[in-house]
mmCIF file of C-alpha atoms (C1' of nucleotides) in Angstrom:
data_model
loop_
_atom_site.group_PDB
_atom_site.id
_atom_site.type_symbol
_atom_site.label_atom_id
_atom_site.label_comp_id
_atom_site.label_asym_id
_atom_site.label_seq_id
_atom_site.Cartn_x
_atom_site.Cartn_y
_atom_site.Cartn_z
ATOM 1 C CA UNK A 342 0.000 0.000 0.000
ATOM 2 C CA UNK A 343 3.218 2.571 -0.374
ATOM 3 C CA UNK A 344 2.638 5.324 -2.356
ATOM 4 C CA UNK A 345 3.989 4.960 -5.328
ATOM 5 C CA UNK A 346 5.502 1.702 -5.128
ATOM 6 C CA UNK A 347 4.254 -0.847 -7.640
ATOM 7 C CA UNK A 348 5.546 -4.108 -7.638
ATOM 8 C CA UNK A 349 6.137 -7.423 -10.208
ATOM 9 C CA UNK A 350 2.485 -8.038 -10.404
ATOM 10 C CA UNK A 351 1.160 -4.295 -11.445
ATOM 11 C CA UNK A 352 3.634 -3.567 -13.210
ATOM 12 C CA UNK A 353 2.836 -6.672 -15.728
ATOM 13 C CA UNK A 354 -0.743 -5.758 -15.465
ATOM 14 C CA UNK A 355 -0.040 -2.422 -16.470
ATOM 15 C CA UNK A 356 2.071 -3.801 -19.552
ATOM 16 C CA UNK A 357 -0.914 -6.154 -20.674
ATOM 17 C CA UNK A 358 -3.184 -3.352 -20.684
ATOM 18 C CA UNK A 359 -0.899 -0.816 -22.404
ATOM 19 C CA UNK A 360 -1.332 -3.239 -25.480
ATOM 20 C CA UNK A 361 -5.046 -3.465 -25.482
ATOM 21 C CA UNK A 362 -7.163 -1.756 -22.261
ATOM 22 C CA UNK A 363 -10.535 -2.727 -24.045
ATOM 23 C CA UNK A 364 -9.762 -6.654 -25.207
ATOM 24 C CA UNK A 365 -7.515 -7.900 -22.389
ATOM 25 C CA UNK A 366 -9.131 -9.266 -19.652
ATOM 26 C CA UNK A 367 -8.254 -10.037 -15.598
ATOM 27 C CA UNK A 368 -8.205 -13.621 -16.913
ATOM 28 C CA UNK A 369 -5.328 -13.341 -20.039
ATOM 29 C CA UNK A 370 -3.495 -11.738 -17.914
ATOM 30 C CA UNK A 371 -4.282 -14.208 -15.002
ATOM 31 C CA UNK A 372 -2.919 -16.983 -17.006
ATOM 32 C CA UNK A 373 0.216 -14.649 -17.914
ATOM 33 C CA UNK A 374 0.696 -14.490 -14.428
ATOM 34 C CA UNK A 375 -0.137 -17.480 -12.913
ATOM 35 C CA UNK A 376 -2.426 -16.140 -10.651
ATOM 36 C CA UNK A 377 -6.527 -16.144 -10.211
ATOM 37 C CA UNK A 378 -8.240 -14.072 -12.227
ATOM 38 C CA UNK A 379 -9.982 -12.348 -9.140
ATOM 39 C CA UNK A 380 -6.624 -11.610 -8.051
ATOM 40 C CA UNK A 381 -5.653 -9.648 -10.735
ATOM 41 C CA UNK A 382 -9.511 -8.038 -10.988
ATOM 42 C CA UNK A 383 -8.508 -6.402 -7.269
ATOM 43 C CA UNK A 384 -5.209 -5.350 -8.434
ATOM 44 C CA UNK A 385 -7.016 -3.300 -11.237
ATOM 45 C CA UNK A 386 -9.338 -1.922 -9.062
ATOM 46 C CA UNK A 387 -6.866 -0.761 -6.695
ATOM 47 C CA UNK A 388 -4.419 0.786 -9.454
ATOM 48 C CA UNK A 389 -7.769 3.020 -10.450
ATOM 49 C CA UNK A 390 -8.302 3.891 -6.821
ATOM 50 C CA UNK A 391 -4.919 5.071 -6.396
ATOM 51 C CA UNK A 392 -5.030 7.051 -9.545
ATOM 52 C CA UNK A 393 -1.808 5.417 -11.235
ATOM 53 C CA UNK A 394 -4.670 4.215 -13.854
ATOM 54 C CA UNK A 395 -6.295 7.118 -14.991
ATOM 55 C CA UNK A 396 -8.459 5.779 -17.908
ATOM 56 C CA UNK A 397 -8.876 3.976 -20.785
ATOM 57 C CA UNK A 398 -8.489 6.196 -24.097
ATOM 58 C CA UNK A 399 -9.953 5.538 -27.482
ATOM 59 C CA UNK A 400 -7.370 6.098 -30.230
ATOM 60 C CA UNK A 401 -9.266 7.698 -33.087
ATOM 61 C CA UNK A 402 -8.049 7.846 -36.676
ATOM 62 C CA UNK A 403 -9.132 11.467 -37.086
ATOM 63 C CA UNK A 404 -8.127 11.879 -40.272
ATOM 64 C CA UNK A 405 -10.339 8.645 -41.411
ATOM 65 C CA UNK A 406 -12.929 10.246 -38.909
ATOM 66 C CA UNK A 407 -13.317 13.144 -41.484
ATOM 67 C CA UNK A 408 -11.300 15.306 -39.513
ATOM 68 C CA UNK A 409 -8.094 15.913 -41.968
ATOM 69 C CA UNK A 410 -6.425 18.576 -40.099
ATOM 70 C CA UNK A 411 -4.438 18.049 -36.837
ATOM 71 C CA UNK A 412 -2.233 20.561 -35.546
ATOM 72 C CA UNK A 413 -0.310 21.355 -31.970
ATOM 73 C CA UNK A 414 -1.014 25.406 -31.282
ATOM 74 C CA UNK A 415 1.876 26.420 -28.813
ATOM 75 C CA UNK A 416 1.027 28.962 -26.396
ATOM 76 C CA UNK A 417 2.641 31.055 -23.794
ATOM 77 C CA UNK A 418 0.617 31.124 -20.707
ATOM 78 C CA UNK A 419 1.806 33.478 -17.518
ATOM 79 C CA UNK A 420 2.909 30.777 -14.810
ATOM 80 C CA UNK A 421 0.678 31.914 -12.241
ATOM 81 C CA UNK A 422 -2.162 31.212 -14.328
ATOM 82 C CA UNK A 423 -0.998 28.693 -16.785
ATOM 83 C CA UNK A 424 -2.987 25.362 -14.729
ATOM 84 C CA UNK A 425 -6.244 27.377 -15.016
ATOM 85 C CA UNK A 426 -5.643 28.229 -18.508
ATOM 86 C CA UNK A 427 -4.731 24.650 -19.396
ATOM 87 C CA UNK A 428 -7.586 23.297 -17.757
ATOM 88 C CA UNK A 429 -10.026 25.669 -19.366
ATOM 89 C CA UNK A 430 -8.272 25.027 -22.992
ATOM 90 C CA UNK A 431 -9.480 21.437 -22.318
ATOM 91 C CA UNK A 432 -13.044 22.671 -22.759
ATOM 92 C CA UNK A 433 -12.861 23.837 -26.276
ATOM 93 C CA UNK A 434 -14.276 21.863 -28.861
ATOM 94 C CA UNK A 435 -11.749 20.466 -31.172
ATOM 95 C CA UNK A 436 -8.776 20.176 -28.309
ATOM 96 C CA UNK A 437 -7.653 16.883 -27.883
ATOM 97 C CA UNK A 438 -4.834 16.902 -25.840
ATOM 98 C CA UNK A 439 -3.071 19.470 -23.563
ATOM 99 C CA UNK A 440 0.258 19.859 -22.047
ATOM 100 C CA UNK A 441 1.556 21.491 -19.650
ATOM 101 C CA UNK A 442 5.515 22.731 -19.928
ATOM 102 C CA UNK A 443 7.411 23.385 -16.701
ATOM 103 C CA UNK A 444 9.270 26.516 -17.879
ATOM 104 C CA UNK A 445 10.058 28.634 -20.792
ATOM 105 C CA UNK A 446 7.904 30.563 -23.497
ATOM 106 C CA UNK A 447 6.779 27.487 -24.965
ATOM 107 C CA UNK A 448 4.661 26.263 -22.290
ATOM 108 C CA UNK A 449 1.116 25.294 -23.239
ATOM 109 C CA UNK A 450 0.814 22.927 -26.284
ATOM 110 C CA UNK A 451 -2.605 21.995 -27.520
ATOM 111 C CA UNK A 452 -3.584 19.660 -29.662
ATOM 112 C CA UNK A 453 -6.417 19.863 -31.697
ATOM 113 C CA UNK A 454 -8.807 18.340 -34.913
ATOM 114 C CA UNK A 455 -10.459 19.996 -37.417
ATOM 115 C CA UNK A 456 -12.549 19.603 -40.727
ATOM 116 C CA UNK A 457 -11.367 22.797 -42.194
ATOM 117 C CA UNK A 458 -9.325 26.164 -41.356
ATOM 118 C CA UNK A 459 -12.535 27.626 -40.143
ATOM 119 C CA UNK A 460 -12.479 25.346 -37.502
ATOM 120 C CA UNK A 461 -8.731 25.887 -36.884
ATOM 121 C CA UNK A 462 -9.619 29.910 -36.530
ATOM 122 C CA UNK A 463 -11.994 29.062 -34.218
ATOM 123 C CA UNK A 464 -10.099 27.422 -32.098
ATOM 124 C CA UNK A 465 -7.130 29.690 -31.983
ATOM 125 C CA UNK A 466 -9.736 32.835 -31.794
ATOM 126 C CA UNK A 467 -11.055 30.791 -28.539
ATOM 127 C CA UNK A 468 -7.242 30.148 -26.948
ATOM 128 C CA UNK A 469 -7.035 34.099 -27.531
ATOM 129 C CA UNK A 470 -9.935 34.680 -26.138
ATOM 130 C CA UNK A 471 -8.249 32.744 -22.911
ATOM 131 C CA UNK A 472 -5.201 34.996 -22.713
ATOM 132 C CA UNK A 473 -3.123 32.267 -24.002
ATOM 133 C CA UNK A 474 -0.894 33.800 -26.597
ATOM 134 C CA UNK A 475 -0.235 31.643 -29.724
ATOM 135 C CA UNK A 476 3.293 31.532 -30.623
ATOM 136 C CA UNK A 477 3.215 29.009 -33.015
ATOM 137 C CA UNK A 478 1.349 26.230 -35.033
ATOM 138 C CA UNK A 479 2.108 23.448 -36.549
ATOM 139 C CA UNK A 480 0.438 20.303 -38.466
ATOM 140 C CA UNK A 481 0.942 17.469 -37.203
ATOM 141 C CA UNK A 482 1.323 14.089 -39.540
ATOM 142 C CA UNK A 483 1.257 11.633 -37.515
ATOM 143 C CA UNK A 484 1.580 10.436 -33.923
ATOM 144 C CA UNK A 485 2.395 7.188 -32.070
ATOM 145 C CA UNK A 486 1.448 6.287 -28.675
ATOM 146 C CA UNK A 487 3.832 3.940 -26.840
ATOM 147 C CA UNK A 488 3.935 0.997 -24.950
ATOM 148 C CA UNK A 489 6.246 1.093 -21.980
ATOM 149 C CA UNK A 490 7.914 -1.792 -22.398
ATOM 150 C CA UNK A 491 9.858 -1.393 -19.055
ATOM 151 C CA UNK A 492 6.828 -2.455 -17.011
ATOM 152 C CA UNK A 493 7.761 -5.962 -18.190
ATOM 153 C CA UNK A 494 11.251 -6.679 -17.721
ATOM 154 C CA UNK A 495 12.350 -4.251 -15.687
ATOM 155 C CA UNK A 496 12.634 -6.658 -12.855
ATOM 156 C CA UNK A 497 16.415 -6.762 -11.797
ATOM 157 C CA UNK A 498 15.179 -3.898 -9.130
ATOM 158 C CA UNK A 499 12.257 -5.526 -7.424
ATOM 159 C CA UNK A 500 11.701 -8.058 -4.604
ATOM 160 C CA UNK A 501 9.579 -5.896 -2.221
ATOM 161 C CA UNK A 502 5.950 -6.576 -2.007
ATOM 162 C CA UNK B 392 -19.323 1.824 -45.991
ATOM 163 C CA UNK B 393 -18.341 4.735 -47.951
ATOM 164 C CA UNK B 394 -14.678 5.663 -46.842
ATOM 165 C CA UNK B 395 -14.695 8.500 -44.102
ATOM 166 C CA UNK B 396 -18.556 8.842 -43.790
ATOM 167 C CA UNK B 397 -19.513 8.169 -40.188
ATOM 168 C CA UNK B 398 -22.981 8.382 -38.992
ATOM 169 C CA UNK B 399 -25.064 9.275 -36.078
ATOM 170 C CA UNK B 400 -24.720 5.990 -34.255
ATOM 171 C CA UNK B 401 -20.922 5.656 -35.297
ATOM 172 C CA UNK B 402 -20.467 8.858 -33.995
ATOM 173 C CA UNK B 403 -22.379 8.397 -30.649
ATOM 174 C CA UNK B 404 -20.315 5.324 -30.287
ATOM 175 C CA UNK B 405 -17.099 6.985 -30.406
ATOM 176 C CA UNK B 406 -17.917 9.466 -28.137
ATOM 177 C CA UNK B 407 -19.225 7.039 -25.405
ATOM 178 C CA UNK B 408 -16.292 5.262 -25.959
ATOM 179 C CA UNK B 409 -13.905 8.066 -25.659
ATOM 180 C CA UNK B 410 -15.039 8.370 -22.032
ATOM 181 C CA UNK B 411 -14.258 4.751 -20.538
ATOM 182 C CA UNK B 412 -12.980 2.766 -23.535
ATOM 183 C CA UNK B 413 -12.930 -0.228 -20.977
ATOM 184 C CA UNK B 414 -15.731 0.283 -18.841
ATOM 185 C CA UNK B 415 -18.384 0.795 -21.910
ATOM 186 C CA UNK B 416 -20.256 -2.112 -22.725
ATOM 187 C CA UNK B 417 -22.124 -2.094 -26.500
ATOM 188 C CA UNK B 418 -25.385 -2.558 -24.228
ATOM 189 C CA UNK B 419 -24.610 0.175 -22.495
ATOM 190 C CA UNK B 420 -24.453 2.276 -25.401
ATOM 191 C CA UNK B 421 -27.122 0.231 -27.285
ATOM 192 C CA UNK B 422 -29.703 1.414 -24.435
ATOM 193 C CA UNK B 423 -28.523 5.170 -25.087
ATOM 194 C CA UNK B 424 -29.053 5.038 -28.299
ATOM 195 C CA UNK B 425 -32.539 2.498 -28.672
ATOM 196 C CA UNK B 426 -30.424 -0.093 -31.125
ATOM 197 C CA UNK B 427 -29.762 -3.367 -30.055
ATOM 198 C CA UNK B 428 -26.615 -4.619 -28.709
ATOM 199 C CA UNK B 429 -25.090 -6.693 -31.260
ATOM 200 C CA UNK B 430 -25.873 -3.783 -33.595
ATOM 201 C CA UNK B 431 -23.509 -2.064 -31.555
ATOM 202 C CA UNK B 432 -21.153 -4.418 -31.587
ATOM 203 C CA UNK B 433 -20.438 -5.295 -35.255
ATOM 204 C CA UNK B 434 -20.616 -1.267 -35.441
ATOM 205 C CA UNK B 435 -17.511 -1.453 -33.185
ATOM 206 C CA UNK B 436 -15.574 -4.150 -34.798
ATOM 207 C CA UNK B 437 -16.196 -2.545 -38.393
ATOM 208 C CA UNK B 438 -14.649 0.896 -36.824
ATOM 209 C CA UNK B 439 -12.100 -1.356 -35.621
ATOM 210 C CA UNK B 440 -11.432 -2.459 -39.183
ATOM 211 C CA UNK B 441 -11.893 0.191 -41.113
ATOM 212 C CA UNK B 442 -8.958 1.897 -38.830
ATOM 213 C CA UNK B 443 -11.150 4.625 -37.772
ATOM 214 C CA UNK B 444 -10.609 2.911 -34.507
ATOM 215 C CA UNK B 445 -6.749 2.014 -34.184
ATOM 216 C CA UNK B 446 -6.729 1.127 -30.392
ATOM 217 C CA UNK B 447 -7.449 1.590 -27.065
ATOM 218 C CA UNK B 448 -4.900 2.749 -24.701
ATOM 219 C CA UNK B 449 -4.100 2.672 -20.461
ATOM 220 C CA UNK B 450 -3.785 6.410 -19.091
ATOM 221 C CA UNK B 451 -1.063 6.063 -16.350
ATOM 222 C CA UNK B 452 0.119 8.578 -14.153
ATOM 223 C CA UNK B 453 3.486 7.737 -14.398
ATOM 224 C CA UNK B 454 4.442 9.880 -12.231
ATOM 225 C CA UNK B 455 2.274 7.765 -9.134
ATOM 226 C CA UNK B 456 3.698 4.599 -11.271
ATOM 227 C CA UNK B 457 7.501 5.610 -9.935
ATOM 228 C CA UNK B 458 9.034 8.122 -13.335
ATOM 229 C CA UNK B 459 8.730 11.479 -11.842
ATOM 230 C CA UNK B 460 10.353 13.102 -14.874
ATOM 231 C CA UNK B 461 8.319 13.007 -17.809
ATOM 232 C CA UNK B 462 10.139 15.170 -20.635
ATOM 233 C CA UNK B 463 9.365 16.098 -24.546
ATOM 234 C CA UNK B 464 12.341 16.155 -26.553
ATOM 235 C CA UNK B 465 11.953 18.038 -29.711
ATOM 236 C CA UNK B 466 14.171 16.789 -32.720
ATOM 237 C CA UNK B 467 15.080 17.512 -35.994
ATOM 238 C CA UNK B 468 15.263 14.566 -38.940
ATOM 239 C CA UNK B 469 15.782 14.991 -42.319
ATOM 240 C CA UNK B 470 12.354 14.747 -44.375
ATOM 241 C CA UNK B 471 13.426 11.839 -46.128
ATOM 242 C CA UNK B 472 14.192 9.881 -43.144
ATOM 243 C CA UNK B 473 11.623 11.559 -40.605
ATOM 244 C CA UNK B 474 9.312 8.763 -41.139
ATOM 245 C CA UNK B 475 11.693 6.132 -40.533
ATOM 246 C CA UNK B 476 13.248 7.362 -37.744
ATOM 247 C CA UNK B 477 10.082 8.770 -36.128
ATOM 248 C CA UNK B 478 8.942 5.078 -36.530
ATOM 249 C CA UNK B 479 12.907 3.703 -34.660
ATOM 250 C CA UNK B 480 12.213 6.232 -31.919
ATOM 251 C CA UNK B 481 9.475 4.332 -30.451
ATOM 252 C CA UNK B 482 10.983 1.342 -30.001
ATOM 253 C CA UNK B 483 13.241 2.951 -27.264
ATOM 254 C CA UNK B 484 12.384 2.070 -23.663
ATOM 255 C CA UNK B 485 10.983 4.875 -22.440
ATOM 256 C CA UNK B 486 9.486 6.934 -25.377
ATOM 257 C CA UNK B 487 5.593 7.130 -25.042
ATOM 258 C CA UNK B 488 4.333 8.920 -27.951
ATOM 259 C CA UNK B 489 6.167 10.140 -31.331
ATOM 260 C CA UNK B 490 4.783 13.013 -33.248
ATOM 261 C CA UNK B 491 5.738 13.703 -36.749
ATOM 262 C CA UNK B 492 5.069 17.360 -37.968
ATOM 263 C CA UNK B 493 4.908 18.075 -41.216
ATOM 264 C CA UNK B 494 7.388 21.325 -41.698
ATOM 265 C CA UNK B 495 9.824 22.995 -39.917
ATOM 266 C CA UNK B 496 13.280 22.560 -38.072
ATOM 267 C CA UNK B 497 11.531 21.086 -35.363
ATOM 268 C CA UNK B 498 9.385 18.211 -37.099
ATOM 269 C CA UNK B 499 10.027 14.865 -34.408
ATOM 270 C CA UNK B 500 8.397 15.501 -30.863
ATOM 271 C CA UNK B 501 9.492 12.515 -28.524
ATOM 272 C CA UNK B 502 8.069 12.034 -25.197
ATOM 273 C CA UNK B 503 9.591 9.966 -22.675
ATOM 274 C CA UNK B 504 9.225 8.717 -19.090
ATOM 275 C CA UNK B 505 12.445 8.205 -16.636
ATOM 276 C CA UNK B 506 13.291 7.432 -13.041
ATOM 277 C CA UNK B 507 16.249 9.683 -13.164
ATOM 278 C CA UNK B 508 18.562 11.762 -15.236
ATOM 279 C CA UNK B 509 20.276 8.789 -16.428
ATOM 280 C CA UNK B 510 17.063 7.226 -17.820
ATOM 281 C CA UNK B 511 16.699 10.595 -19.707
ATOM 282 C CA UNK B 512 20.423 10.855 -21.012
ATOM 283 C CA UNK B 513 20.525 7.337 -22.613
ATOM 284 C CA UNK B 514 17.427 7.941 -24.446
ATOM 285 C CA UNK B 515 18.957 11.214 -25.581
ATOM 286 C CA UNK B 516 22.090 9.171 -27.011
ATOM 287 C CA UNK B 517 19.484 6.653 -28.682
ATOM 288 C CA UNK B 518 17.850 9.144 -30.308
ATOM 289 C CA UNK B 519 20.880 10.854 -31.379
ATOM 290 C CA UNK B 520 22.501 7.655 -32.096
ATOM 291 C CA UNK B 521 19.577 7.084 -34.748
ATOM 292 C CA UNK B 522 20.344 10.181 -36.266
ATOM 293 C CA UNK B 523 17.896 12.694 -34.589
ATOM 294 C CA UNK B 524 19.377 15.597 -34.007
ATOM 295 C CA UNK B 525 18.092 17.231 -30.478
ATOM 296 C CA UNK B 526 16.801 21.023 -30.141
ATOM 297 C CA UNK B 527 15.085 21.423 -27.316
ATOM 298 C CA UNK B 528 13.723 19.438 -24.156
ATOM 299 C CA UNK B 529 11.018 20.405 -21.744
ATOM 300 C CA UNK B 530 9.818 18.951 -18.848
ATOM 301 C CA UNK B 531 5.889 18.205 -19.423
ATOM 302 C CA UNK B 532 4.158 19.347 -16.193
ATOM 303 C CA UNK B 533 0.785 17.882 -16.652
ATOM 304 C CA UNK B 534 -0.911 16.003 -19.538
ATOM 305 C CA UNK B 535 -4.349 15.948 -20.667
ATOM 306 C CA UNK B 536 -6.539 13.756 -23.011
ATOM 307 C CA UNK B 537 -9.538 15.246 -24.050
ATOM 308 C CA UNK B 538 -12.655 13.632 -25.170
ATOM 309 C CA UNK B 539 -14.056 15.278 -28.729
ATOM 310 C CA UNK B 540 -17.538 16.310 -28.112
ATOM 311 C CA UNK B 541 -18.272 17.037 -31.506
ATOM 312 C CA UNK B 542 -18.882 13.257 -32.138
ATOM 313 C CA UNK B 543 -22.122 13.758 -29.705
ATOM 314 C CA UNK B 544 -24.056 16.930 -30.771
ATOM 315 C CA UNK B 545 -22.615 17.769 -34.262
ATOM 316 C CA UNK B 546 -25.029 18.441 -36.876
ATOM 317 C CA UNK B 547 -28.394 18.761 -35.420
ATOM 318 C CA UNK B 548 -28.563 15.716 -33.639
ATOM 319 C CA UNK B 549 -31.606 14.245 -31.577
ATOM 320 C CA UNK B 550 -32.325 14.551 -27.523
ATOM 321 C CA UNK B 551 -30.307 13.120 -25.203
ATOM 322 C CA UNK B 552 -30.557 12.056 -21.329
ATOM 323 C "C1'" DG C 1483 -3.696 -10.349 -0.091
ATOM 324 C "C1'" DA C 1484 -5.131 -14.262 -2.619
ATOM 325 C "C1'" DT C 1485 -8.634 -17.606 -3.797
ATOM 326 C "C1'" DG C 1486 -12.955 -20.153 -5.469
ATOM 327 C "C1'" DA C 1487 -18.006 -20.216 -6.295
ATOM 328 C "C1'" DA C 1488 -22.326 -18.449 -7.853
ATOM 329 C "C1'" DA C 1489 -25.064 -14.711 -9.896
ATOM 330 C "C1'" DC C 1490 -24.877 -11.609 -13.284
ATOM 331 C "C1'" DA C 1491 -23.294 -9.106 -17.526
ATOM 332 C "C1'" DC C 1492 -20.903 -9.004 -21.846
ATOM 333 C "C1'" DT C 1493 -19.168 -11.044 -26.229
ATOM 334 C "C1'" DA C 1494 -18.930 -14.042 -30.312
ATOM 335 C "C1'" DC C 1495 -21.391 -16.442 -33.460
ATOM 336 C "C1'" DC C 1496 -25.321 -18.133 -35.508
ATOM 337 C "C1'" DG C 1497 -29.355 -17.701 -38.513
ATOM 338 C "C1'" DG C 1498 -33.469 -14.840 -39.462
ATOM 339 C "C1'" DT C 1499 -35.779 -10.602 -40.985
ATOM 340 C "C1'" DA D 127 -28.125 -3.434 -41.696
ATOM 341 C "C1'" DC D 128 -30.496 -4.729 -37.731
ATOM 342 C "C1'" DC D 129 -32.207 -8.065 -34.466
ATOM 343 C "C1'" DG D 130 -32.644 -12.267 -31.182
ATOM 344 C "C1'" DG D 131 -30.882 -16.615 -29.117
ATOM 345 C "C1'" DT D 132 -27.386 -19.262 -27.194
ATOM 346 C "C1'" DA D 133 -23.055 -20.896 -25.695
ATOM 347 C "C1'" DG D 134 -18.815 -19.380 -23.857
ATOM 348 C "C1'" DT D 135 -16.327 -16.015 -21.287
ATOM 349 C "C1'" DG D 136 -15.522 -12.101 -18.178
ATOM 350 C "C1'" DT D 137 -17.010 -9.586 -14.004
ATOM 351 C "C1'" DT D 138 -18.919 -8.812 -9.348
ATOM 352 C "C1'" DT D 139 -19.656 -10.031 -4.945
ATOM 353 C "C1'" DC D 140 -19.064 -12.692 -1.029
ATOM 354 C "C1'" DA D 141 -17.156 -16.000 2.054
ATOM 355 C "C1'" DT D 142 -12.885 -18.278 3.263
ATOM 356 C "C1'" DC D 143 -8.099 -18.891 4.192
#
DNA sequence: GATGAAACACTACCGGT
DNA sequence: ACCGGTAGTGTTTCATC
């Protein structure tokens, strides 16, 4: 129950579900593991309880969606304000994904999907409208998301439980 | 079956699914939107095939799951090569997501994941060793994913509860 | 924590409309 | 394209160790 420690068992739980969080079930991974299916059920629930699962994400082919135009507006946000300003860029339609940068000018990106440029003005009038200044904007052609393959073999540290 | 058409119930489907891609049954969403649930279903798997749907992925907090530093490393490649190596950068143990942009000087966006500072320099001598050449790195403060809401209440869609 | 059992819910697969 | 039935599988809950 330590904060943030996760040991051989969630960590391979977390690496089954990084390949497929809708079609893998307690019991695949059960059988991976060698343990009971409930077992593993309880681990899940607890890894969402403790917030080190934070959800399960659809990844959308916008482009085959009939959105053709992705692009990642950077902003410059004041610090002091830059979490609310984040948070509220989240609420625009068309955002997809934000991130927040520690330091420097460069520290909002947003991510966002559009049908056409009117949409993309829209959006960017809206950030404005925020106070986050655009400083740049680009089109993105494609993006990856990763597995972290560490989860699996990383195991020349653990032992604890 | 026409290429990037999507309708009403392909839409609603997406967007249900966007919230809690593993906690949505197709009954669940066959009740919201009066079909049946192995309409749903094949609905699903033919988004699944057609690519509009490439995946569904685990939201960790990796910074609860033990890598505190979480870090976007913005390259350069050579447009020639950008795919390739874009598509060599993920296989590194610790990238999460590669973004390819179309133009510029900065065109490869890497994130990554790390314990430590060592964690972050040896995937700074992969990627350099592959022939990306590094401008800029920023430590990401805070990421979000956000659900398109478009898919729900585009064009003049009915009531919902 | 981990486990097994029973009730319940979801999925895959079938033919039918 | 949509629906319904059924068999198999996954999930939930509870009691036990």
């Amino acid at each position: 129950m330590k904060d943030g420690e996760l040991d051989r068992v969630d960590r391979h739980i977390l690496y089954y579900l990084q390949q497929d969080a809708r079609g893998t079930s307690s019991s695949e991974i059960a059988e991976k593991l060698d343990l009971s299916a409930s077992t593993v059920r309880t681990r899940i629930n607890k890894l969402e309880e403790r917030g080190v699962i934070r959800g399960y994400h659809l990844d959308i082919d916008y482009d085959l969606a009939g959105y053709p135009l992705y692009t990642k507006i950077i902003c410059t946000a004041p610090i002091p304000e830059r979490d609310e300003l984040a948070n509220e860029a989240r609420q625009i339609r068309g955002v997809t994904a934000v991130r927040e940068i520690m330091t420097g000018e460069r520290n909002v990106y947003v991510n966002t999907i559009g049908r056409d440029h009117d949409d993309l003005n829209r959006i960017s009038e809206d950030l404005d409208a925020l106070g986050l200044e655009i400083v740049d904007e680009q089109i993105i052609r494609d993006e990856y998301v990763c597995p972290y393959h560490g989860f699996l073999d990383e195991d020349g540290i653990d032992g604890e439980e």
